[in-house]
Short mmCIF file of C-alpha atoms in Angstrom, two decimals:
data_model
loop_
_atom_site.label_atom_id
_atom_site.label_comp_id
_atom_site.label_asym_id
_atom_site.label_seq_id
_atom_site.Cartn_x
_atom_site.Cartn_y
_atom_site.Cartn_z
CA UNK A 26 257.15 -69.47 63.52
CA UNK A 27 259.73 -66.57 63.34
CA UNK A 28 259.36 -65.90 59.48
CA UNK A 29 260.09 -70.14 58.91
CA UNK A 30 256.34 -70.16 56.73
CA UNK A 31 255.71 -73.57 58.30
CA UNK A 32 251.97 -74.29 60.17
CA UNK A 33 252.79 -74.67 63.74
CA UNK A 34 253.80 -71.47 64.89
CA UNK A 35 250.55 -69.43 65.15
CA UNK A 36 248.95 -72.68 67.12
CA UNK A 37 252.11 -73.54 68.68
CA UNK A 38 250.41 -74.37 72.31
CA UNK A 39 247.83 -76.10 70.48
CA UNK A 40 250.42 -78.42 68.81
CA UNK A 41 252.53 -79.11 71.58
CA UNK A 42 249.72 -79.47 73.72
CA UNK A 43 249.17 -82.69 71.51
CA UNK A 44 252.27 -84.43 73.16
CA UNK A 45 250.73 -84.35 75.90
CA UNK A 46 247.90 -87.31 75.03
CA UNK A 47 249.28 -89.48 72.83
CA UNK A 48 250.95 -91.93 75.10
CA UNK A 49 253.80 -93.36 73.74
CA UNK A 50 253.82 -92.28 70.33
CA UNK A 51 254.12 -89.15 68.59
CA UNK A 52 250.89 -86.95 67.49
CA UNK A 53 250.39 -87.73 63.48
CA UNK A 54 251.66 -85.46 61.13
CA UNK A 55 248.06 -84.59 59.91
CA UNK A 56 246.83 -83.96 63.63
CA UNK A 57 249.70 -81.27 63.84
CA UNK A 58 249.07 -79.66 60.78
CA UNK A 59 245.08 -79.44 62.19
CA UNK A 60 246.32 -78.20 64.95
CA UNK A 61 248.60 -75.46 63.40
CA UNK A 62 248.02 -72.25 61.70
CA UNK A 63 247.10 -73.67 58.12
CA UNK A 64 250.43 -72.82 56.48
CA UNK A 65 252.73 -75.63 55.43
CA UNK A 66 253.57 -78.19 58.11
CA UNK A 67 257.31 -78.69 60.31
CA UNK A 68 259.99 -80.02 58.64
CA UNK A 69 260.11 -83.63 59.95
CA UNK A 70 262.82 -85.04 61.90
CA UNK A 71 260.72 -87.78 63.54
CA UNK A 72 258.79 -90.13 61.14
CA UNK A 73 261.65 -92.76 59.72
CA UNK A 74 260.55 -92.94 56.43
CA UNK A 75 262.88 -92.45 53.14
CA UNK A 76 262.47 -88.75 51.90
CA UNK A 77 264.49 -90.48 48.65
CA UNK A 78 261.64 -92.37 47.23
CA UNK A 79 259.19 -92.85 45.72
CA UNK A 80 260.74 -90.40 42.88
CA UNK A 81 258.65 -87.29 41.73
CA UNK A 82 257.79 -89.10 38.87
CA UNK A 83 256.34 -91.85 40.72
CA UNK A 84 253.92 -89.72 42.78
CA UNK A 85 252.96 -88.02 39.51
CA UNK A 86 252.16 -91.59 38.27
CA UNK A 87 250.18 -92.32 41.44
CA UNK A 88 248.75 -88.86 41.60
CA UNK A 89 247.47 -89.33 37.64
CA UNK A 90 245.57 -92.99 39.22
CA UNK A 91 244.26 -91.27 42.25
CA UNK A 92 240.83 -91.33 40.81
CA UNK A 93 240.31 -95.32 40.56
CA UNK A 94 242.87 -95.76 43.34
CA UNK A 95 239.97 -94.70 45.54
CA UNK A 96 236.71 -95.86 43.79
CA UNK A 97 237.74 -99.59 42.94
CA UNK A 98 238.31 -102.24 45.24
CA UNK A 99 241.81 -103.84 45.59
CA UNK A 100 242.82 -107.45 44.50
CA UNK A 101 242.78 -109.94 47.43
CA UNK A 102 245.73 -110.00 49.78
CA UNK A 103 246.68 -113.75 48.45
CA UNK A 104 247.12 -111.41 44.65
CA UNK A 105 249.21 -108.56 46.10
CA UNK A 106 251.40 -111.20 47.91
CA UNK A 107 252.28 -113.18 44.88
CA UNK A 108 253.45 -110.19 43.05
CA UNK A 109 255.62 -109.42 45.91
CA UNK A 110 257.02 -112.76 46.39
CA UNK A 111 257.83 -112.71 42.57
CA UNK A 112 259.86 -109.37 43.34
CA UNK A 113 261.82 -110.27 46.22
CA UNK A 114 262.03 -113.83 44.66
CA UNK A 115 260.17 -115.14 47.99
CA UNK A 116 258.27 -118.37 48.22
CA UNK A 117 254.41 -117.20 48.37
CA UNK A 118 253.89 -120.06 50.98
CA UNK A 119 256.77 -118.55 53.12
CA UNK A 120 255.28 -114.55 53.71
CA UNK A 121 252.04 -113.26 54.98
CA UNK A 122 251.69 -109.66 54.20
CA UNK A 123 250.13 -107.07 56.27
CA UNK A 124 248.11 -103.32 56.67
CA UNK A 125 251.89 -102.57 58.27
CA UNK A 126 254.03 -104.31 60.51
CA UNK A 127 252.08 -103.69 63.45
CA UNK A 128 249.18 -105.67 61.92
CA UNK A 129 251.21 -108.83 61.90
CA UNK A 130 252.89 -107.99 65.74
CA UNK A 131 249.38 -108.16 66.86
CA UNK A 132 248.67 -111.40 64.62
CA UNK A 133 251.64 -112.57 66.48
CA UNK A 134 250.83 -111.83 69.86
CA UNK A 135 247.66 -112.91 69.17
CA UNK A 136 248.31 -116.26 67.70
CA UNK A 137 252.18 -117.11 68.53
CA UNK A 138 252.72 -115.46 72.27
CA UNK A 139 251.85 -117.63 74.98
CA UNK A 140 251.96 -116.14 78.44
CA UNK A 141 255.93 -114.03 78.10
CA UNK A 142 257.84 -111.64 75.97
CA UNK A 143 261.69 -110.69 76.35
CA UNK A 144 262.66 -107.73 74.18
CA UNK A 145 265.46 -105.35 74.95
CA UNK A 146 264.90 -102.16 75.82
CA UNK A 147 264.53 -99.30 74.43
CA UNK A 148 262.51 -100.68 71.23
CA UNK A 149 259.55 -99.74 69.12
CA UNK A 150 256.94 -100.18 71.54
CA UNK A 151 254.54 -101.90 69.87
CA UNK A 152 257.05 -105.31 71.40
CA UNK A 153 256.27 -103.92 74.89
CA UNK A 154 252.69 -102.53 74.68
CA UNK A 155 250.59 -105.05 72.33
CA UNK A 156 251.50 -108.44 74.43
CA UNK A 157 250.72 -106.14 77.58
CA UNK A 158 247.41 -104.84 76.63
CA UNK A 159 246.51 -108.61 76.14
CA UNK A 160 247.68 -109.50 79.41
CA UNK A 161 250.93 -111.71 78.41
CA UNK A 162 254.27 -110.48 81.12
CA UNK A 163 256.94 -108.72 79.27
CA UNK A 164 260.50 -109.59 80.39
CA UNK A 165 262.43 -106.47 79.45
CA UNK A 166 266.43 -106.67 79.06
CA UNK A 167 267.88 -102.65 79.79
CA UNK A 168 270.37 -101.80 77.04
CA UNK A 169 273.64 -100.49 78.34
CA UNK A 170 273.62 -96.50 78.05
CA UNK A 171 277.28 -97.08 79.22
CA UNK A 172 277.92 -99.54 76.34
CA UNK A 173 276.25 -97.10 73.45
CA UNK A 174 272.87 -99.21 73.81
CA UNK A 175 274.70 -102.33 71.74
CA UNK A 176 273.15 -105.96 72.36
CA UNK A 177 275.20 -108.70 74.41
CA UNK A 178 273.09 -111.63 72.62
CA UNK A 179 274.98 -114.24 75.79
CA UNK A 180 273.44 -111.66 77.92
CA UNK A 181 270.42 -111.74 76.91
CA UNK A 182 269.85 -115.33 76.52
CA UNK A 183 270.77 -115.63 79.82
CA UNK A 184 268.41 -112.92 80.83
CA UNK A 185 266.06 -115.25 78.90
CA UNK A 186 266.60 -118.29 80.87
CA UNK A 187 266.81 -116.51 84.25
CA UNK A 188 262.94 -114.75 83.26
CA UNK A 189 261.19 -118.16 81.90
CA UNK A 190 260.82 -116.39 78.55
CA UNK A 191 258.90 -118.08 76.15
CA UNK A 192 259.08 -115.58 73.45
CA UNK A 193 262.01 -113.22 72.17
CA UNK A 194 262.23 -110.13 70.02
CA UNK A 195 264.95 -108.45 68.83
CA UNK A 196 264.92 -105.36 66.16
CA UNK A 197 267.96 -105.43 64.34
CA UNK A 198 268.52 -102.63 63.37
CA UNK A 199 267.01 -101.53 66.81
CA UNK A 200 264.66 -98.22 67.03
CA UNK A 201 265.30 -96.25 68.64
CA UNK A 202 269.36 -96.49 68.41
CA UNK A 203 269.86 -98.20 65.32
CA UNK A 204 272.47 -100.64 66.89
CA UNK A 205 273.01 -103.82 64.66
CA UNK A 206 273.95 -107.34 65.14
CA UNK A 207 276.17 -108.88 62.61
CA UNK A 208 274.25 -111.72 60.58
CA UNK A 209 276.06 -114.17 62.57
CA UNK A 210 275.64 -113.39 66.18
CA UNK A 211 271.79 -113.54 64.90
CA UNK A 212 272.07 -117.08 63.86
CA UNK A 213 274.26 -117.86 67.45
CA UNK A 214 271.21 -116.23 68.98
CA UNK A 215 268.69 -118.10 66.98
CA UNK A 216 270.36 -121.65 67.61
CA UNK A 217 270.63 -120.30 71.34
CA UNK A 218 266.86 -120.62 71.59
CA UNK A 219 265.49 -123.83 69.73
CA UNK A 220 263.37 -125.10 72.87
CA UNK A 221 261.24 -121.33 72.77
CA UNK A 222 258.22 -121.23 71.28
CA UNK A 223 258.71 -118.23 68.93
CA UNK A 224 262.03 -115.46 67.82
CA UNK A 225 261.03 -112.71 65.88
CA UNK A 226 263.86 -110.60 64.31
CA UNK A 227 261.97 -107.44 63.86
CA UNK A 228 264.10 -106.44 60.36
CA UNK A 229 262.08 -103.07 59.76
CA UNK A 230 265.34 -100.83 59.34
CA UNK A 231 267.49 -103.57 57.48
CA UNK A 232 267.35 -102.07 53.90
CA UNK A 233 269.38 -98.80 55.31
CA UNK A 234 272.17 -100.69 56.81
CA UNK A 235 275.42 -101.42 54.95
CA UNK A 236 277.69 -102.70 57.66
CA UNK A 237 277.57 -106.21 55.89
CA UNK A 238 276.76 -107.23 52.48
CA UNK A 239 273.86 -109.60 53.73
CA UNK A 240 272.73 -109.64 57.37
CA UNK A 241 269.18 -110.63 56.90
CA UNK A 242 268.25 -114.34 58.31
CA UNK A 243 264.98 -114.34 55.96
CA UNK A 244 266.33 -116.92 55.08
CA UNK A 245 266.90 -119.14 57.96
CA UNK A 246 263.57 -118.51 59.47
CA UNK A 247 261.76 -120.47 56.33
CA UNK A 248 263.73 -123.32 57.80
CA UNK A 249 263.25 -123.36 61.59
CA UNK A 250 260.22 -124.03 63.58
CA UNK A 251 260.00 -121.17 65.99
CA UNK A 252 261.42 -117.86 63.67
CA UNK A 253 259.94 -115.06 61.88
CA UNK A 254 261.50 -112.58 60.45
CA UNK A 255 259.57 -109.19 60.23
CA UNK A 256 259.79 -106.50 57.77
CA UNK A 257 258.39 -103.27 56.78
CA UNK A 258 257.68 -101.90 53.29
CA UNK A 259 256.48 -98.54 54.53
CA UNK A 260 259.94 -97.03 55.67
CA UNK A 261 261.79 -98.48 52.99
CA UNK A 262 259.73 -97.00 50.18
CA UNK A 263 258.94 -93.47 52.05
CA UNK A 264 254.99 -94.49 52.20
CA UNK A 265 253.86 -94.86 55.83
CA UNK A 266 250.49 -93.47 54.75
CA UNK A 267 250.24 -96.67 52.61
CA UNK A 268 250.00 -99.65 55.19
CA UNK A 269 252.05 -102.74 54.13
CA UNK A 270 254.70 -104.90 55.79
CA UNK A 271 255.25 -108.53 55.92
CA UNK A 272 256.74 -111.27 57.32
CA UNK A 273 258.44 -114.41 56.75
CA UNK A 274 258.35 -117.45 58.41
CA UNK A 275 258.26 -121.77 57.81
CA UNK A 276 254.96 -122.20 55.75
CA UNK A 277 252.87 -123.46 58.65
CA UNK A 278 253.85 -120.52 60.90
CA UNK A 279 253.00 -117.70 57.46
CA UNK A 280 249.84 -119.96 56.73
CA UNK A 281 248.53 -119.48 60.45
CA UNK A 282 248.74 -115.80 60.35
CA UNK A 283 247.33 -115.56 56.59
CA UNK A 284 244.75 -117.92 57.78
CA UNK A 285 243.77 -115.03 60.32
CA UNK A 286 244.17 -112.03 58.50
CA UNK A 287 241.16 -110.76 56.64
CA UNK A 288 240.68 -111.41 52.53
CA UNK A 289 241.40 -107.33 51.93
CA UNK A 290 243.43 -106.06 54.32
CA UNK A 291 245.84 -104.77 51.77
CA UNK A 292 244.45 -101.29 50.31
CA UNK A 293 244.60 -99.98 46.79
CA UNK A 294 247.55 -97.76 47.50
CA UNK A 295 249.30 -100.88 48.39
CA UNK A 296 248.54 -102.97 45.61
CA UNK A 297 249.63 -99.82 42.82
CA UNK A 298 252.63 -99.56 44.98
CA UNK A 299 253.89 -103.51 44.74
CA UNK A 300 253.07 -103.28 41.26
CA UNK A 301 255.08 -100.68 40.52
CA UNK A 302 258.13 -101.92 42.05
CA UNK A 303 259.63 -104.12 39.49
CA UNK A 304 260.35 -100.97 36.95
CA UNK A 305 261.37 -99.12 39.57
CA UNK A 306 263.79 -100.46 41.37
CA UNK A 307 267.18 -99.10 40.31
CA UNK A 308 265.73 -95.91 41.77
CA UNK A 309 264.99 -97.44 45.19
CA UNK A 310 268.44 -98.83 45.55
CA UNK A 311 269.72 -95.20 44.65
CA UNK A 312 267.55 -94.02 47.18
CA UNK A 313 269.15 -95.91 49.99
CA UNK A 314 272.66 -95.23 48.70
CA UNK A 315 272.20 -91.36 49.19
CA UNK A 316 270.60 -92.09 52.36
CA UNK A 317 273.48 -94.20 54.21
CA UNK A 318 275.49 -91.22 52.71
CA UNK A 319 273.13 -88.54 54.24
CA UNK A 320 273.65 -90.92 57.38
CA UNK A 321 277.33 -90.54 57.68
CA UNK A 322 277.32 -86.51 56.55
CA UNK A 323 274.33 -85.70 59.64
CA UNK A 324 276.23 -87.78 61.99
CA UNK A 325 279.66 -85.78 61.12
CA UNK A 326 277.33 -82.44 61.45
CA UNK A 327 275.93 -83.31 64.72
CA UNK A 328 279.39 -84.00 66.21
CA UNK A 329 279.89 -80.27 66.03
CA UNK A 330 277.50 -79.23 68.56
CA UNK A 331 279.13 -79.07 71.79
CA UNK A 332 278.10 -81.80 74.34
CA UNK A 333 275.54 -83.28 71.98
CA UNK A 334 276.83 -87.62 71.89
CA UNK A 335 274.81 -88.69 68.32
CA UNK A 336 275.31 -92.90 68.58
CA UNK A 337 276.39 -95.09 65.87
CA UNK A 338 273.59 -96.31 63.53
CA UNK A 339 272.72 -98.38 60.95
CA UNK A 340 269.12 -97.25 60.59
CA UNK A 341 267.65 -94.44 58.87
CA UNK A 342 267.75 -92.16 61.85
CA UNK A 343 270.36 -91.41 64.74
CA UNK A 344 270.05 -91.67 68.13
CA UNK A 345 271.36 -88.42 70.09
CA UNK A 346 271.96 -87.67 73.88
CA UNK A 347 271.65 -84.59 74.47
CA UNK A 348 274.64 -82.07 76.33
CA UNK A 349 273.92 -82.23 80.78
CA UNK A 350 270.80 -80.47 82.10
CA UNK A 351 268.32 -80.56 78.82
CA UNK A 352 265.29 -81.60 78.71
CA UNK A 353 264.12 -83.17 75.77
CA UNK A 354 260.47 -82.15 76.28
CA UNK A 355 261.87 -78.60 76.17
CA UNK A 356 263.51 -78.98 72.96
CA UNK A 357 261.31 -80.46 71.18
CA UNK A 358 258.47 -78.04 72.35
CA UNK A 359 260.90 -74.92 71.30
CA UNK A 360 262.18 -76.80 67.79
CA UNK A 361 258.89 -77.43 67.13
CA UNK A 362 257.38 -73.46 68.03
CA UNK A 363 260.48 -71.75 67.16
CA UNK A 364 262.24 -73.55 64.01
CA UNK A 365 259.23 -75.18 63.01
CA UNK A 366 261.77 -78.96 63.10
CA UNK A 367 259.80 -81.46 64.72
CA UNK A 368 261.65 -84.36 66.54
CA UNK A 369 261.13 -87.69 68.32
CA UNK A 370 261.70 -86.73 72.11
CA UNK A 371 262.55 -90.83 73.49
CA UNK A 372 261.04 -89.98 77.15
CA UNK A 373 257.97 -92.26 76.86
CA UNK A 374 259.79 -94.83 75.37
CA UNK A 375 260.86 -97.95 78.05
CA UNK A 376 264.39 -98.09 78.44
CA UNK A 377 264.87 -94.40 77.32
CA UNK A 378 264.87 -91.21 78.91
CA UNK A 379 263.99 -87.91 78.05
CA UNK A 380 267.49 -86.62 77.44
CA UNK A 381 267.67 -88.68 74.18
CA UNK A 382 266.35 -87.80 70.94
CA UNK A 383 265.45 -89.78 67.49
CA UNK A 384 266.38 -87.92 64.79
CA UNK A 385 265.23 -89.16 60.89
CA UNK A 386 267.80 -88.76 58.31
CA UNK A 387 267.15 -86.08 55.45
CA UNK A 388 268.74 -84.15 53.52
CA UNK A 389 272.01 -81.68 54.39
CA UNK A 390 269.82 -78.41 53.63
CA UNK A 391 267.49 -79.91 56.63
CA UNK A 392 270.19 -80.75 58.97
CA UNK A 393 271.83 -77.20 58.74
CA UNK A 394 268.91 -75.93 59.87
CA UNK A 395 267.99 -78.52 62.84
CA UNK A 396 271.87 -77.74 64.01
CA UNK A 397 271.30 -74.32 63.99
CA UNK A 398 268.24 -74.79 65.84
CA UNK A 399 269.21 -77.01 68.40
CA UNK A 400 272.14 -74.77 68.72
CA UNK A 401 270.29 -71.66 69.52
CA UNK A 402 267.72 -74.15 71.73
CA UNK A 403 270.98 -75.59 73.88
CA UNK A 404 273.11 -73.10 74.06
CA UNK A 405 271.73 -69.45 73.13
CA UNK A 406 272.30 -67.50 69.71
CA UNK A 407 275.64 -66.78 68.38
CA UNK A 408 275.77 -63.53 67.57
CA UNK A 409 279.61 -62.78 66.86
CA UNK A 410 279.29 -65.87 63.94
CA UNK A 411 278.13 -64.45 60.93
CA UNK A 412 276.44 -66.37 58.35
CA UNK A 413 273.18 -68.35 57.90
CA UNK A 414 274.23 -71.34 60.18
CA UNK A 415 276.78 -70.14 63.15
CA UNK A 416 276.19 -73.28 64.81
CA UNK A 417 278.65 -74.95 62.55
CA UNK A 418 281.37 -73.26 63.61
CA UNK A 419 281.51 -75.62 66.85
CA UNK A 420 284.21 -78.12 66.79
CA UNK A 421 287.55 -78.03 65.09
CA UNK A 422 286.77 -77.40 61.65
CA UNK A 423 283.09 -76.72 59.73
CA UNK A 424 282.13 -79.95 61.46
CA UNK A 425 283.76 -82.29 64.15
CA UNK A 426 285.89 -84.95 63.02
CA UNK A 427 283.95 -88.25 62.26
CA UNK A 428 285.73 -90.11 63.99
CA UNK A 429 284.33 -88.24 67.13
CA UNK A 430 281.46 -90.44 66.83
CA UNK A 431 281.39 -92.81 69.59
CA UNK A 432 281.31 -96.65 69.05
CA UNK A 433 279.62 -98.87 70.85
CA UNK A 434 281.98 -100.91 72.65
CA UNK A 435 282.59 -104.81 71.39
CA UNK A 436 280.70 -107.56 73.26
CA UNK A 437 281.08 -111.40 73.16
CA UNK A 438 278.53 -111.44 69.89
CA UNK A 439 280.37 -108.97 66.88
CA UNK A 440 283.72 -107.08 67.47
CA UNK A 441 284.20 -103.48 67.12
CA UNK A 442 282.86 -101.22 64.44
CA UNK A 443 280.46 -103.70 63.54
CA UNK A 444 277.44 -102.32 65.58
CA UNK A 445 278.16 -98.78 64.50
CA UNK A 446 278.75 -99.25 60.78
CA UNK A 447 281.44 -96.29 61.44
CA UNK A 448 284.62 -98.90 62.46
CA UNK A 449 287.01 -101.05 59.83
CA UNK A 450 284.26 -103.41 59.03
CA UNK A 451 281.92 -100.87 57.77
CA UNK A 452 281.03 -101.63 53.90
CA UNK A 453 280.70 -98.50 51.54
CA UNK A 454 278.27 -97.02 50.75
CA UNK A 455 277.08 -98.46 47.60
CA UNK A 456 277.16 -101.64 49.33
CA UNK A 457 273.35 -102.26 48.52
CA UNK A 458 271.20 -103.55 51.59
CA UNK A 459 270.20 -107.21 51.66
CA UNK A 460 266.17 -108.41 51.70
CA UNK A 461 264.35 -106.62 49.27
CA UNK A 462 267.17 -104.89 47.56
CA UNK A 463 269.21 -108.26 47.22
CA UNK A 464 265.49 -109.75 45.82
CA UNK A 465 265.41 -107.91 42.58
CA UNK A 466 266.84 -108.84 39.64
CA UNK A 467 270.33 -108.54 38.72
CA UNK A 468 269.62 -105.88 35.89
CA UNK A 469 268.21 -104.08 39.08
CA UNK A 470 271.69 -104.43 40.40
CA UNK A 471 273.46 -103.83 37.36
CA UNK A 472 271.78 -100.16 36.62
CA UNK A 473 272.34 -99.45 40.06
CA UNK A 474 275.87 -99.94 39.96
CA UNK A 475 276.04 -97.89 36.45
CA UNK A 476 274.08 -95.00 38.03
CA UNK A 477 276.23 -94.21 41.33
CA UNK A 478 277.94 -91.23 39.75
CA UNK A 479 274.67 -89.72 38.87
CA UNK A 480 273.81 -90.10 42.62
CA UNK A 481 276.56 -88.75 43.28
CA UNK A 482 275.70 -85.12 41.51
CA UNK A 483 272.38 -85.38 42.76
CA UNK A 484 274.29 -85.68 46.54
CA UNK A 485 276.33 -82.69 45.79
CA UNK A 486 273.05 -80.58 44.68
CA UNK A 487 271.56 -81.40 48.06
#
């Protein structure tokens, strides 16, 4: 891997090889490392988790219970759930958790889908492929590539209408763009589609958004018939490994799916995990403050590459196109053998195409080096440019101008800048996210607020 010391150059073929049969989702990060040389894997640009938390000293804490982590059964799901209700400040009666969100889609689809499915498109494609492997039709609405991917919520009802729908989805933030719909053209949408059987408002990105104070409709869906409002713990807290999502809903749509979901289907990890939240929470909602920061510094760095477009986002990742005549496969395949960076290559997913790219966000150390990578990948080294990253000498200073970022352009439902996060309505960054961050306590709140500046130094060191 050119003197990078990670564990996918010497098996390179055998790692990219893996691409090849995973269908529509990307090889896991323990079947590359197999597959490498042994050394230390890629660093990872594809898996949207938060590299921010849990803190050192919570692993250490988890590492030190490891031992009876593993050997003793977990409490019931109905015991973990509680706890987490008490947190967020959630009636129990209200949420059914899950082994990670896409336990409770396929509850859903299961239980809840009838015979059709409208979801826009691109999405996470567990909306498009679990109601399909169980035979239901899936209506799927094409996101504008000429309107930055944004939503039109009056197009899509009509869309809705037109198709016969009988179920809609909508991630918000959406993966893979991260485009987001302001709180209120959520609620127009929702009131929109009273006579449907279900709307699920897929919420999985929502903690790393800060275009609006509060733009979760948790909860509005405790008090209609036919929502549920889906979120993830897993990308929040950094912890995909440990399975756990959950959703909210009006008690007799949360009590169906609890009814159906087995007594333990929340694992030991889990359980240490929502127990440990409550004394750790100030350091979560740091965590998501440097990230919307990292957010807004990656999308700045980005800009520099010449005819690279990175969209708007209010996720934990950004959405790039990349310059005329790449091909993503390529990229990734070279990133991943040359620079050992792996990526999320969007050519498998429905709507998408393999010119666009997913990228997580991490830290500015790890950016520099996927810019100079994808620099040397795109356009060839730079030799004349001396220094450790040429690449950011593109543009018209060290990085372009962030106001280079396109917007998404306004539709009927928000107005501009409210998509993107970037425009005048865009909160700051300390603007903590609503759902689980809004459902601790207010001394949560309060040391947050006291400990920005030491954020702030710990930004600067990274």
């Amino acid at each position: 891997m050119g003197g990078h010391g990670t564990g996918v150059g010497a098996g390179g073929g055998n790692v990219t090889a893996l691409f090849r049969t995973t269908g529509a989702h990307t090889p896991s990060y323990f079947a590359l490392e197999r597959a490498g040389d042994g050394g230390r894997g890629p660093i990872d640009f594809c898996i949207p988790c938060n590299p921010y938390f849990p803190t050192p000293a919570m692993f250490e804490s988890l590492a030190g219970r490891l031992r009876e982590i593993l050997t003793y059964y977990p409490s019931d799901a109905d015991t973990v759930t509680a706890e987490l209700c008490a947190v967020l400040g959630l009636n129990r009666q209200t949420v059914a958790m899950g082994n990670g969100s896409t336990e409770l889609i396929t509850w859903i689809d299961h239980l809840l889908v009838r015979d059709s499915l409208a979801v826009p498109v691109p999405t996470f494609g567990r909306w498009t492929d679990q109601p399909m492997e169980t035979g239901k039709r899936v209506d799927m609405f094409p996101l504008p590539e000429a309107d930055g991917f944004a939503l039109d919520p009056h197009a899509f009802v009509s869309f809705i209408r037109a198709r016969g729908s009988r179920t809609a989805v909508i991630c918000n933030p959406n993966n893979p763009d991260g485009g987001l719909l302001p709180r209120r053209a959520v609620l127009a949408l929702l009131d929109s589609l009273t006579d449907l059987d279900l709307v699920v408002v897929d919420e999985s990105f929502l903690e790393f958004a800060d275009a609006e104070a509060d733009a979760s409709v948790a909860d509005e869906a405790v008090l209609r018939p036919n929502v549920i409002v889906l979120r993830s713990l897993g990308k929040n807290f950094g912890l995909h490994g440990v399975r756990f999502g959950y959703l909210v809903a009006n008690p007799a749509i949360a009590g169906k799916v609890r009814a159906a979901l087995p007594k333990w289907n929340l694992n030991s990890f889990a359980e240490t995990v929502v127990f440990m939240l409550r004394e750790h929470a100030h350091e979560y909602l740091e965590s998501l403050h440097i990230v919307r920061r990292d957010r807004l510094e990656m999308a700045r760095t980005l800009s520099a590459l010449p005819g690279l477009t990175v969209y708007p986002s209010q996720g934990n990742f950004l959405f790039v196109r990349l310059p005329v005549g790449a091909d993503g496969v390529a990229v990734r395949d070279q990133l991943l053998d040359e620079h050992g960076i792996l990526v999320r290559e969007c050519g498998n997913k429905i709507g998408s195409s393999s010119r666009f790219l997913r990228l997580v966000v991490r830290p500015q150390p790890d950016v520099l080096r996927l810019v100079n990578g994808l620099g040397q990948v795109l356009h060839g080294p730079r030799r004349e440019a001396a220094g450790p990253e040429p690449y950011l000498r593109y543009g018209s200073g060290p990085v372009a101008d962030h106001a280079s970022a396109p917007a998404a352009a306004p539709h009927s439902g928000y107005g501009p800048g409210e998509r993107s996060g970037y425009g005048p309505t865009a909160r700051p960054a300390a603007a903590y996210a609503p759902g689980l961050t809004a459902g601790f306590h207010s001394g949560a709140s309060a040391a947050y607020s006291s400990g920005t500046a030491a954020v702030d130094r710990l930004v600067r060191q990274v």
